[in-house]
CSV table of C-alpha atoms and ligand atoms in Angstrom, one decimal:
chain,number,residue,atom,x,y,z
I,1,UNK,CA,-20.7,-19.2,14.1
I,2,UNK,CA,-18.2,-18.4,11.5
I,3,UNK,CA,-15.9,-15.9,11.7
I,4,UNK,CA,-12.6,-15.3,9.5
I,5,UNK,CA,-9.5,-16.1,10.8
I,6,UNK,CA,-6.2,-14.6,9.4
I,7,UNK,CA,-4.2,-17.6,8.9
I,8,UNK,CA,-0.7,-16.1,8.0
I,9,UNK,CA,1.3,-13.2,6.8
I,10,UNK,CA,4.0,-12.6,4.7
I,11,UNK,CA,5.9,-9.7,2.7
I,12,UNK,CA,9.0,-8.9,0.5
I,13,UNK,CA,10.7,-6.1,-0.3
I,14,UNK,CA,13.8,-5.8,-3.0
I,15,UNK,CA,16.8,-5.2,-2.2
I,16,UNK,CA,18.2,-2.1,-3.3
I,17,UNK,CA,18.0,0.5,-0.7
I,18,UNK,CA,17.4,3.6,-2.6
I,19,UNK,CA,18.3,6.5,0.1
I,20,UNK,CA,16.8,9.9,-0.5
I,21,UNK,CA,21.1,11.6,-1.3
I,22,UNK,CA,21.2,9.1,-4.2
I,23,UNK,CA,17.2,9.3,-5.4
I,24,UNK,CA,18.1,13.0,-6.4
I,25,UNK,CA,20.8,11.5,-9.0
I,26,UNK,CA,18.8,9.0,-10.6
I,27,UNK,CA,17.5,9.5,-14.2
I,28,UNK,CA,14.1,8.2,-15.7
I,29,UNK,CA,15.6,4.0,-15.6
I,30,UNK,CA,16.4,4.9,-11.9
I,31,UNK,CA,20.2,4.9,-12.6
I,32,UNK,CA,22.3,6.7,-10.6
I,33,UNK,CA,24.1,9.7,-13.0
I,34,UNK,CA,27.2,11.8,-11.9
I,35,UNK,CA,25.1,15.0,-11.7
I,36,UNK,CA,21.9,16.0,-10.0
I,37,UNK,CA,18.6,15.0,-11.5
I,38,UNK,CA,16.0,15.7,-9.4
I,39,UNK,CA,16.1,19.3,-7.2
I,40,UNK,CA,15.4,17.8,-3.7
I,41,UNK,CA,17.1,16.8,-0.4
I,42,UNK,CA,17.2,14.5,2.5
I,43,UNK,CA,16.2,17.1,4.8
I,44,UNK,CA,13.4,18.5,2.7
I,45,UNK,CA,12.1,14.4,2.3
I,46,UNK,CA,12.6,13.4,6.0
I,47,UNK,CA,11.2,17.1,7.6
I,48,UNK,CA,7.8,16.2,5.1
I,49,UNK,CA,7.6,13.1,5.0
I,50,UNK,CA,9.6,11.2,7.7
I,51,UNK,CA,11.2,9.1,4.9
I,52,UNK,CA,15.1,8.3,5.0
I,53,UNK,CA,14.8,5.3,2.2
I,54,UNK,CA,12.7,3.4,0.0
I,55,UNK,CA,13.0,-0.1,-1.8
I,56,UNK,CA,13.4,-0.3,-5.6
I,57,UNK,CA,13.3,-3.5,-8.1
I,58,UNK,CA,16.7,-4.2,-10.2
I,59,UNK,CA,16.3,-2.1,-13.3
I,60,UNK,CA,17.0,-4.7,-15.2
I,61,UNK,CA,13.4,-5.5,-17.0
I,62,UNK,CA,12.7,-9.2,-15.7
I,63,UNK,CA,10.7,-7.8,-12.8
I,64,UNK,CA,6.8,-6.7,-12.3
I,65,UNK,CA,4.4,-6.6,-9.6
I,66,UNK,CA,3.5,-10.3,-9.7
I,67,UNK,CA,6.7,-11.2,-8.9
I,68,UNK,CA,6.8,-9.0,-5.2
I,69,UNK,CA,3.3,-10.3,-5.0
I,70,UNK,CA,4.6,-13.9,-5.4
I,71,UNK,CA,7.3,-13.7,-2.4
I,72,UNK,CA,5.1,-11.9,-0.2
I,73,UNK,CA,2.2,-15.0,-1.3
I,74,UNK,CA,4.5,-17.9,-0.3
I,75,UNK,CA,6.1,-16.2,2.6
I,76,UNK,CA,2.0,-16.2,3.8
I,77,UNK,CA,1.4,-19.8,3.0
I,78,UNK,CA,4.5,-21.0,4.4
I,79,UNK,CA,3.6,-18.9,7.6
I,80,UNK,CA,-0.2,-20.7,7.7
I,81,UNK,CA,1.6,-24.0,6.4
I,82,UNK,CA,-0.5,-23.9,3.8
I,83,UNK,CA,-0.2,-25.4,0.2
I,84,UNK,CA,-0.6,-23.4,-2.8
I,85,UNK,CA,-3.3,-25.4,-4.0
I,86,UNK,CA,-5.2,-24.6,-1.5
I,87,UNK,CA,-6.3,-21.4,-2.6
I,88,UNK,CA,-10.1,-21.2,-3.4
I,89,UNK,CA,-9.5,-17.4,-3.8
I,90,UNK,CA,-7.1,-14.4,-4.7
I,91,UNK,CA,-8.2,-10.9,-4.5
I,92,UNK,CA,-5.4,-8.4,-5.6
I,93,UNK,CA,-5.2,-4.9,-5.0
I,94,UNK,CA,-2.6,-2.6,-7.0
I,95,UNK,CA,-2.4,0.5,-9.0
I,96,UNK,CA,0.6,-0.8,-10.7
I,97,UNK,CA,-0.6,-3.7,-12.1
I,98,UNK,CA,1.5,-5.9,-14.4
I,99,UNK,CA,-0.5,-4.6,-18.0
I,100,UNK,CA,-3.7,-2.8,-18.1
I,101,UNK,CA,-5.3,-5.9,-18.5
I,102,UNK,CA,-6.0,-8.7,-17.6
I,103,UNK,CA,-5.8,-8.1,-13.6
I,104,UNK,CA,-2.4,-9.1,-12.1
I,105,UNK,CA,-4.1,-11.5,-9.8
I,106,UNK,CA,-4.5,-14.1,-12.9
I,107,UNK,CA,-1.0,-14.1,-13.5
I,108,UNK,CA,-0.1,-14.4,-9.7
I,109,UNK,CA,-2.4,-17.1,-10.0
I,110,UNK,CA,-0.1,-18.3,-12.8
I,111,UNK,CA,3.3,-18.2,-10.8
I,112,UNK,CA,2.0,-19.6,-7.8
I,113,UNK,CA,1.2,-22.8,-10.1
I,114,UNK,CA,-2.3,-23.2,-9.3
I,115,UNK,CA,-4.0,-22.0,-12.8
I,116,UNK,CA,-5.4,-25.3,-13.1
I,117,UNK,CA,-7.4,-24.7,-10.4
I,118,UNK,CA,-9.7,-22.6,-11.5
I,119,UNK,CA,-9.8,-20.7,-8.3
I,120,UNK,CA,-11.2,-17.5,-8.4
I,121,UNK,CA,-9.4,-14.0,-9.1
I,122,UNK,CA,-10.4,-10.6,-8.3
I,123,UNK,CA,-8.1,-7.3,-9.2
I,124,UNK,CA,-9.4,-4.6,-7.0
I,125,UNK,CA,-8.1,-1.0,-7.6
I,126,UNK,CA,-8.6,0.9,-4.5
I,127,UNK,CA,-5.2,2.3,-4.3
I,128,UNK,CA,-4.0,2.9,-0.6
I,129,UNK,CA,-7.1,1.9,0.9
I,130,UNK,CA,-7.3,-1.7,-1.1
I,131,UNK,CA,-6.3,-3.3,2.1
I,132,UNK,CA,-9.3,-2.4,4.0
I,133,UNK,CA,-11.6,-3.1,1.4
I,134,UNK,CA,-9.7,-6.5,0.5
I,135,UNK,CA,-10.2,-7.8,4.1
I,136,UNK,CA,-13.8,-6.4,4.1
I,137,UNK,CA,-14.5,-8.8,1.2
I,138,UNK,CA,-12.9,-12.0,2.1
I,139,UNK,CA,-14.3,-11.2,5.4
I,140,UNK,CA,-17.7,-11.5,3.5
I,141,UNK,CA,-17.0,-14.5,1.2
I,142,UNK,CA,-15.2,-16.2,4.2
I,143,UNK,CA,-18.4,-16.1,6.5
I,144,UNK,CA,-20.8,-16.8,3.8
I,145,UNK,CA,-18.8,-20.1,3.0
I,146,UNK,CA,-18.3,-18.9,-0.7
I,147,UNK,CA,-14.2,-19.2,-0.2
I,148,UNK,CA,-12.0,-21.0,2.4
I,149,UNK,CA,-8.8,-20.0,1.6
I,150,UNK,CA,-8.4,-16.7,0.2
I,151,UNK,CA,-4.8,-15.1,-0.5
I,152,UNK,CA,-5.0,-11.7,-0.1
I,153,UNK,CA,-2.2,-9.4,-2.0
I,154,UNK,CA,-0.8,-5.8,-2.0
I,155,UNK,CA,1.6,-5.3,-4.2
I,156,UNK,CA,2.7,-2.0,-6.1
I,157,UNK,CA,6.0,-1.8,-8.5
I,158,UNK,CA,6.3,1.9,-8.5
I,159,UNK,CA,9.6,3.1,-9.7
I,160,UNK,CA,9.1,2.5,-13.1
I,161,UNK,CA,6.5,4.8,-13.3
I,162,UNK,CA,7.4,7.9,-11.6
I,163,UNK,CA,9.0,11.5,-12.7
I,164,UNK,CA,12.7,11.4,-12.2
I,165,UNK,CA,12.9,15.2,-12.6
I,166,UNK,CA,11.8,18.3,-10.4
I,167,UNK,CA,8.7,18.7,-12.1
I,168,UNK,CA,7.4,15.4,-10.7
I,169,UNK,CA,9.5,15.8,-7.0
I,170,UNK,CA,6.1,16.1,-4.9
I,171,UNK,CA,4.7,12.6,-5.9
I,172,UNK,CA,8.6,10.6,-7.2
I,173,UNK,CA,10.0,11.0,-3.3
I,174,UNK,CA,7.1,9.4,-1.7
I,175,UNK,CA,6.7,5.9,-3.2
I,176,UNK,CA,8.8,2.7,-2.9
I,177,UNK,CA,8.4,-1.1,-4.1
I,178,UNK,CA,7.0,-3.5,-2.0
I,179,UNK,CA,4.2,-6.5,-1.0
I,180,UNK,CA,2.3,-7.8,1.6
I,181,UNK,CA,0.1,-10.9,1.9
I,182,UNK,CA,-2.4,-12.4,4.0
I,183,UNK,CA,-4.3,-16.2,4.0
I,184,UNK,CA,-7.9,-16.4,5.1
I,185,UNK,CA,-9.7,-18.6,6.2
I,186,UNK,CA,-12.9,-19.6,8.0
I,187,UNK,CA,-12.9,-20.6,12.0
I,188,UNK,CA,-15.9,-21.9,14.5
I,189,UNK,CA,-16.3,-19.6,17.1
I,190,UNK,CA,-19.1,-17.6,19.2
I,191,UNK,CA,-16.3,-14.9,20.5
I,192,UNK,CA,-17.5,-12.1,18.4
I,193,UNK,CA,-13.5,-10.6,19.1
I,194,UNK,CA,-12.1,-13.6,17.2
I,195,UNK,CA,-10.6,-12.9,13.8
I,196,UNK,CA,-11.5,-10.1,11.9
I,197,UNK,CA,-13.8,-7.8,14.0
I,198,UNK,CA,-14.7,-4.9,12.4
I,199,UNK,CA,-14.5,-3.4,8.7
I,200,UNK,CA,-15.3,-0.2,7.0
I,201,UNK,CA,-14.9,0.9,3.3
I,202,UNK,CA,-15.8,4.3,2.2
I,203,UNK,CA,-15.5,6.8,-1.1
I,204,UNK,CA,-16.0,10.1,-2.1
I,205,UNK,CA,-15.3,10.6,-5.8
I,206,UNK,CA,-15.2,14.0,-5.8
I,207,UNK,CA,-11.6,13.8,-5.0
I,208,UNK,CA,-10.5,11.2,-8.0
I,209,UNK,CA,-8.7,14.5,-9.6
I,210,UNK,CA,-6.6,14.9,-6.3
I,211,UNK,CA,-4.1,11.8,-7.0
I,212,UNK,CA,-4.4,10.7,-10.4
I,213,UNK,CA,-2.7,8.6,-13.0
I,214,UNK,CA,-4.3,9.5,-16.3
I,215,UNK,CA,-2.2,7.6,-18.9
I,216,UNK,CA,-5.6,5.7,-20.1
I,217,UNK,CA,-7.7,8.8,-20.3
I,218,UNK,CA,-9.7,8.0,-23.0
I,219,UNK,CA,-11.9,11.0,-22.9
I,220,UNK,CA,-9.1,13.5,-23.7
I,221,UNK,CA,-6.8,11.7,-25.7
I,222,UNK,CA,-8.7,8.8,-27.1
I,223,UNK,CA,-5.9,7.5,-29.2
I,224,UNK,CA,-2.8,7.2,-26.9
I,225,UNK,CA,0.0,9.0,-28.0
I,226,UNK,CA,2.8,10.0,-26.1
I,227,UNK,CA,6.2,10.5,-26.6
I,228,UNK,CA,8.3,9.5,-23.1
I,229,UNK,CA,11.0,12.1,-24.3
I,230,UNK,CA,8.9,15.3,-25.1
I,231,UNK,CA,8.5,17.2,-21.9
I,232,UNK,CA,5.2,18.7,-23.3
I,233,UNK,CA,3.3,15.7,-23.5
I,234,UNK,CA,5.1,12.8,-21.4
I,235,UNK,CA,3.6,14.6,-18.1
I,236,UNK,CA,0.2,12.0,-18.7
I,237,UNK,CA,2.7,9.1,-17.9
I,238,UNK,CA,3.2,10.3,-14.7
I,239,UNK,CA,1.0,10.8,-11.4
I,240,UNK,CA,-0.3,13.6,-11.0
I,241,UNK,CA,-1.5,15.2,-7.2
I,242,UNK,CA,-2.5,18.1,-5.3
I,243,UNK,CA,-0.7,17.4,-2.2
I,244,UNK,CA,-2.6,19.8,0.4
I,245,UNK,CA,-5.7,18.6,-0.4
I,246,UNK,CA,-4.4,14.8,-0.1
I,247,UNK,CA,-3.0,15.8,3.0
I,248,UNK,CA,-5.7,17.1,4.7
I,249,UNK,CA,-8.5,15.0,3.5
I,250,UNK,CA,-6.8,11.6,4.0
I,251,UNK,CA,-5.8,13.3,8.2
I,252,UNK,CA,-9.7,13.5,8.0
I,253,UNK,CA,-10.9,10.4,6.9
I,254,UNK,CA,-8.4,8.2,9.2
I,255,UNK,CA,-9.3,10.4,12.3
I,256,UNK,CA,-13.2,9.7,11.7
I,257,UNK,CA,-12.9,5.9,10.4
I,258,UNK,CA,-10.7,5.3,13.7
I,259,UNK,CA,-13.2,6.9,16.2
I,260,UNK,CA,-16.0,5.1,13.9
I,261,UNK,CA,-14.3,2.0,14.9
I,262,UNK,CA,-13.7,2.4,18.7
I,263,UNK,CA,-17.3,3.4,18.4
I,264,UNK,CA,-18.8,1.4,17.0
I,265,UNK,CA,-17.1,-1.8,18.4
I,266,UNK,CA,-17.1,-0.6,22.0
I,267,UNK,CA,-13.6,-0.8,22.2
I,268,UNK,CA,-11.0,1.2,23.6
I,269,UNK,CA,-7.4,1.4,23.1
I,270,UNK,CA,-6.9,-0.8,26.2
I,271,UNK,CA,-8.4,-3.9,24.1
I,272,UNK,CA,-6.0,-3.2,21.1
I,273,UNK,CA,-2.1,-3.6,21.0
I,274,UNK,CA,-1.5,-1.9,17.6
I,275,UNK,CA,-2.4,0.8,15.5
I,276,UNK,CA,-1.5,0.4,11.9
I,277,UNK,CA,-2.0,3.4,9.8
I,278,UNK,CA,-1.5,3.3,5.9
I,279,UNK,CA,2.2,5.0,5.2
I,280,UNK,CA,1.5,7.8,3.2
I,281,UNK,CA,3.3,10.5,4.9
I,282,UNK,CA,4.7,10.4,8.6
I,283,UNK,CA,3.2,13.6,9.5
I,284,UNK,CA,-0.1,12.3,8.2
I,285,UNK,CA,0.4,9.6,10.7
I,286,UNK,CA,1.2,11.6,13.4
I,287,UNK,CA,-1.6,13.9,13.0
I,288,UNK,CA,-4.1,11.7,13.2
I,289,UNK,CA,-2.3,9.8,16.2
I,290,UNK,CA,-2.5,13.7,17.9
I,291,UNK,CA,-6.2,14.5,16.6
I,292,UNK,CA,-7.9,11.0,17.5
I,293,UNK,CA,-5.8,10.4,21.0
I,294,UNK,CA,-4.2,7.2,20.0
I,295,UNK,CA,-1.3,6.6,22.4
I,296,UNK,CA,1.7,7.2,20.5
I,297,UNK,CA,3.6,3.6,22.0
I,298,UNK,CA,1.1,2.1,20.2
I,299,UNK,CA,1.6,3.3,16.7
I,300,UNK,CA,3.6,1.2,14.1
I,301,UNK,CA,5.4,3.1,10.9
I,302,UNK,CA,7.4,1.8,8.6
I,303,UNK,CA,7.6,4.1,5.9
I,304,UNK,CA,10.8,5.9,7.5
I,305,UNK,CA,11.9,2.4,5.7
I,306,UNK,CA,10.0,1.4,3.0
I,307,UNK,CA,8.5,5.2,1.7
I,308,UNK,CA,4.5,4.3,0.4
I,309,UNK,CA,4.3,1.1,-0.9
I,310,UNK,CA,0.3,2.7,-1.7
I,311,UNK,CA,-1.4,-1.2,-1.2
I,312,UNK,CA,1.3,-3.1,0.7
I,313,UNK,CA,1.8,-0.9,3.1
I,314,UNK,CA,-0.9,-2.3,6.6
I,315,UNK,CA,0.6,-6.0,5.5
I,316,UNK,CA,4.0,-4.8,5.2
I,317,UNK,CA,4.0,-3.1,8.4
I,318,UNK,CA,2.5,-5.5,10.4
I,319,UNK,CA,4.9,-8.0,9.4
I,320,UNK,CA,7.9,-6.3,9.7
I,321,UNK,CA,7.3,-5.1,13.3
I,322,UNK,CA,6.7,-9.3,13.8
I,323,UNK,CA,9.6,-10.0,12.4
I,324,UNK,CA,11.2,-7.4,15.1
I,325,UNK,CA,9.3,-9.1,17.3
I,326,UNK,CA,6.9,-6.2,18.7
I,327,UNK,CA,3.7,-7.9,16.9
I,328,UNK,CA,3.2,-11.3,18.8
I,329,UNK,CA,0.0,-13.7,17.2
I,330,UNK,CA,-2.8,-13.1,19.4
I,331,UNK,CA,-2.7,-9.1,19.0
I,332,UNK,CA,-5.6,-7.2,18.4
I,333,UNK,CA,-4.9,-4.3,15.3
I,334,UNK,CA,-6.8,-1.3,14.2
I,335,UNK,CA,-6.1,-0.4,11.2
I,336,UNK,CA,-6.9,3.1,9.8
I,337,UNK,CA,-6.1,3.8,5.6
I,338,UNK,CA,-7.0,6.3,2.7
I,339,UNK,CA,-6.1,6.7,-0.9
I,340,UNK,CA,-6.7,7.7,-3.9
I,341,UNK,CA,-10.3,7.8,-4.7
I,342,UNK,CA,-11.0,9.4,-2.4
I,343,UNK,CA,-11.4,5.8,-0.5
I,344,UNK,CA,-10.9,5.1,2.9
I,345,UNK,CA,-11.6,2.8,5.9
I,346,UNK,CA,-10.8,0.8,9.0
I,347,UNK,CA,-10.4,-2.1,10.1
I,348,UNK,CA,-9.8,-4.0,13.6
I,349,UNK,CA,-8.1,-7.7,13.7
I,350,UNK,CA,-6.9,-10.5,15.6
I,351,UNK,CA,-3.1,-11.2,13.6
E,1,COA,N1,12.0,18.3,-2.6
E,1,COA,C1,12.2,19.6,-2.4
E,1,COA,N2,11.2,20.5,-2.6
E,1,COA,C2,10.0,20.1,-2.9
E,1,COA,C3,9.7,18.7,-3.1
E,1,COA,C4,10.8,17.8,-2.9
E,1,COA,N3,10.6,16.5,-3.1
E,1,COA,N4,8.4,18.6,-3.4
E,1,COA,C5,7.8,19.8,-3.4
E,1,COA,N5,8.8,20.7,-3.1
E,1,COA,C6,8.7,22.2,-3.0
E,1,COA,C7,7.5,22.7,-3.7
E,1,COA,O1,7.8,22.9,-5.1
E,1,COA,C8,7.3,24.1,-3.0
E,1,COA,O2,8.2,25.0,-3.5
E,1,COA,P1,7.8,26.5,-3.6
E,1,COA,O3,7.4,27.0,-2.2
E,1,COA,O4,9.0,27.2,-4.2
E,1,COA,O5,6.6,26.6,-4.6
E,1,COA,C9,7.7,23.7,-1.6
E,1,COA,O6,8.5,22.5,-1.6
E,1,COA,C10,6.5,23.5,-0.7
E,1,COA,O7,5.6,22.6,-1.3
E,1,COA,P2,4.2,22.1,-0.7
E,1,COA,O8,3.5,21.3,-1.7
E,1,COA,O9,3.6,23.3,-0.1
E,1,COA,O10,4.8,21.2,0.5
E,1,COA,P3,3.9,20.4,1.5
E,1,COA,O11,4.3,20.8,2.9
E,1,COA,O12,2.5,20.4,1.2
E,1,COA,O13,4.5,18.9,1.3
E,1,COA,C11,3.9,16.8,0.4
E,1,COA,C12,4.3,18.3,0.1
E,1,COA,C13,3.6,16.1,-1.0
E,1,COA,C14,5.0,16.1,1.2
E,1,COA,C15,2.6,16.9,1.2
E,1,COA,O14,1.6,17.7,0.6
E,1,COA,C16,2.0,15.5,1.4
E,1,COA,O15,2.6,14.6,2.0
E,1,COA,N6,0.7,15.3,0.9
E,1,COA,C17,0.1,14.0,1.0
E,1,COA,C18,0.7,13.1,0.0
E,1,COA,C19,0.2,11.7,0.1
E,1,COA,O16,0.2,11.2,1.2
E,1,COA,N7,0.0,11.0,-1.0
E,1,COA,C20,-0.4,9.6,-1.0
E,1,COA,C21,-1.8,9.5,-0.5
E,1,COA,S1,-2.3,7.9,-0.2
């Protein structure tokens, strides 16, 4: 039988270290200014949120999703010892795509040097969930022989498009630059635990208007108009969210998408090493590791690092606790996300 194999990992993160002192001094380019900016603190951020520091590109204009989405792609193939030109398929999930069209994964496709290849290129836009639904489909293509080598991406640029004032404080501190990549790839086997396991993808768009960007929104402003200086209108540029109910509904989904796993798997936590949950907020995390008993020496984070790098962040995470050396190949990983949407899911995996 064939199952899908994950064949390696990879992920990149700049290298400015933005901490949350010096985020409250930065204007609208992210430049640090002599007086205060944004009304916020560390101790309001970390006692919230559990973040102490995010990632942010150089500000000087040369840099777009693609490129994290490049290092994080040939960190994976150098990890599978894979060539490039192998890739039969990309699937590329981001919210902060390079233009609003075509899809970033075209021009990924275009760095990595293999546009003469023809493979095939899918954008998907499933915000902080697009993990779960990106492994659920190259799971599919993967077993049905469609694709052999798929490179899977997250990759989100978001400091150029956040509100560097108090107004937008709620959503600015959370989010942070970053990428994470995966290779696919089909293997023989009759152990139905091999590979990837289990998936599950869900929506429910009765919560689109919760976390929001509506700079496109055609329906109310049909011919786009705004200027990035006039306080009135420039507040369309930005994303817009009702926190509480983000909160509480993504605490939700990843409590019942976890026990849906266990469940429907017949596992327990004794056959899984890791839990991975999407890094939105820490206390998120930590609510559903109370709510759906998960033991807690199991959980990894890394947003106290990174902030929410939205679809990077299960890649990311499981990489950099390899690269610490907790995650050794062989482990078993649940993975538990939610996002914008609402969309949300679970996963469980052999890395
Ligand atoms: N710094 C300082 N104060 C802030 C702030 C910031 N960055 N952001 C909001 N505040 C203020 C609010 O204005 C409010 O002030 P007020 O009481 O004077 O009106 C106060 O803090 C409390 O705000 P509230 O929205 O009730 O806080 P909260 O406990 O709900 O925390 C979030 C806000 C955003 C941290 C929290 O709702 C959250 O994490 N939600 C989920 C967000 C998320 O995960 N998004 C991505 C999903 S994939």
């Amino acid at each position: 039988m064939i199952r899908t194999k994950i064949l390696g990992l990879g992920s990149y993160v700049p290298d400015r270290v933005v901490t949350n002192e010096e985020l409250a001094y930065l204007d609208d380019q992210h430049v640090r200014q002599e007086t205060l900016q944004t009304e916020t603190s560390d101790e309001w951020i970390q006692k919230r949120t559990g973040i102490r520091e995010r990632r942010y590109v150089p500000n000087d204009g040369t840099w777009s999703t693609s490129d994290l989405a490049l290092h994080a792609a040939k960190r994976a193939l150098t990890d599978a010892n894979i060539d490039a030109s192998e890739i039969d398929c990309i699937i590329f999930g981001t919210l902060s795509p390079d233009m609003h069209f075509p899809g970033t994964a075209v021009i990924l496709q275009k760095k990595l040097g293999i546009d003469k290849t023809g493979c095939a290129c899918f954008d998907i836009r499933q915000q902080c969930s697009s993990f779960v639904y990106a492994l659920q489909m190259a799971d599919a293509f993967v077993r049905t022989g469609m694709y052999k080598r798929i490179l899977l991406i997250g990759a989100e640029l978001h400091s150029h498009s956040l509100d560097y004032t108090t107004r937008g404080r709620d959503v600015m501190v959370l989010f942070g630059d970053g990428a994470g990549a995966m290779l696919l790839g089909p293997v023989e086997s009759e152990d139905p635990r091999d590979g990837v396991m289990y998936t599950s993808a869900h929506a429910d768009g009765s919560g689109a208007m919760d976390l929001y960007l509506g700079l496109f929104d055609i329906a109310h402003r049909p011919y786009l108009f705004i200027d990035p200086k006039d306080r009135e209108t420039n507040r369309g540029m930005y994303p817009q969210m009702d926190g509480k109910r983000v909160f509480l509904n993504a605490v939700r989904a990843m409590v019942m998408s976890t026990q849906a796993a266990l469940a429907n798997t017949g596992m327990s936590w004794d056959d899984i090493q890791w839990f991975v949950p999407h890094q939105a907020n820490l206390r998120i995390n930590e609510k559903v590791v109370e709510v759906a008993k998960i033991p807690p020496e199991k959980v990894l984070n890394t947003i106290q690092f990174y902030g929410n790098t939205t679809a990077a962040t299960v890649p990311l995470t499981i990489d950099h606790w390899r690269r610490e050396g907790k995650v050794k190949k062989g482990d078993r990983i649940l993975s538990s996300v939610f996002g914008s949407g609402f969309t949300w899911g679970a996963a469980i995996f052999t890395i």
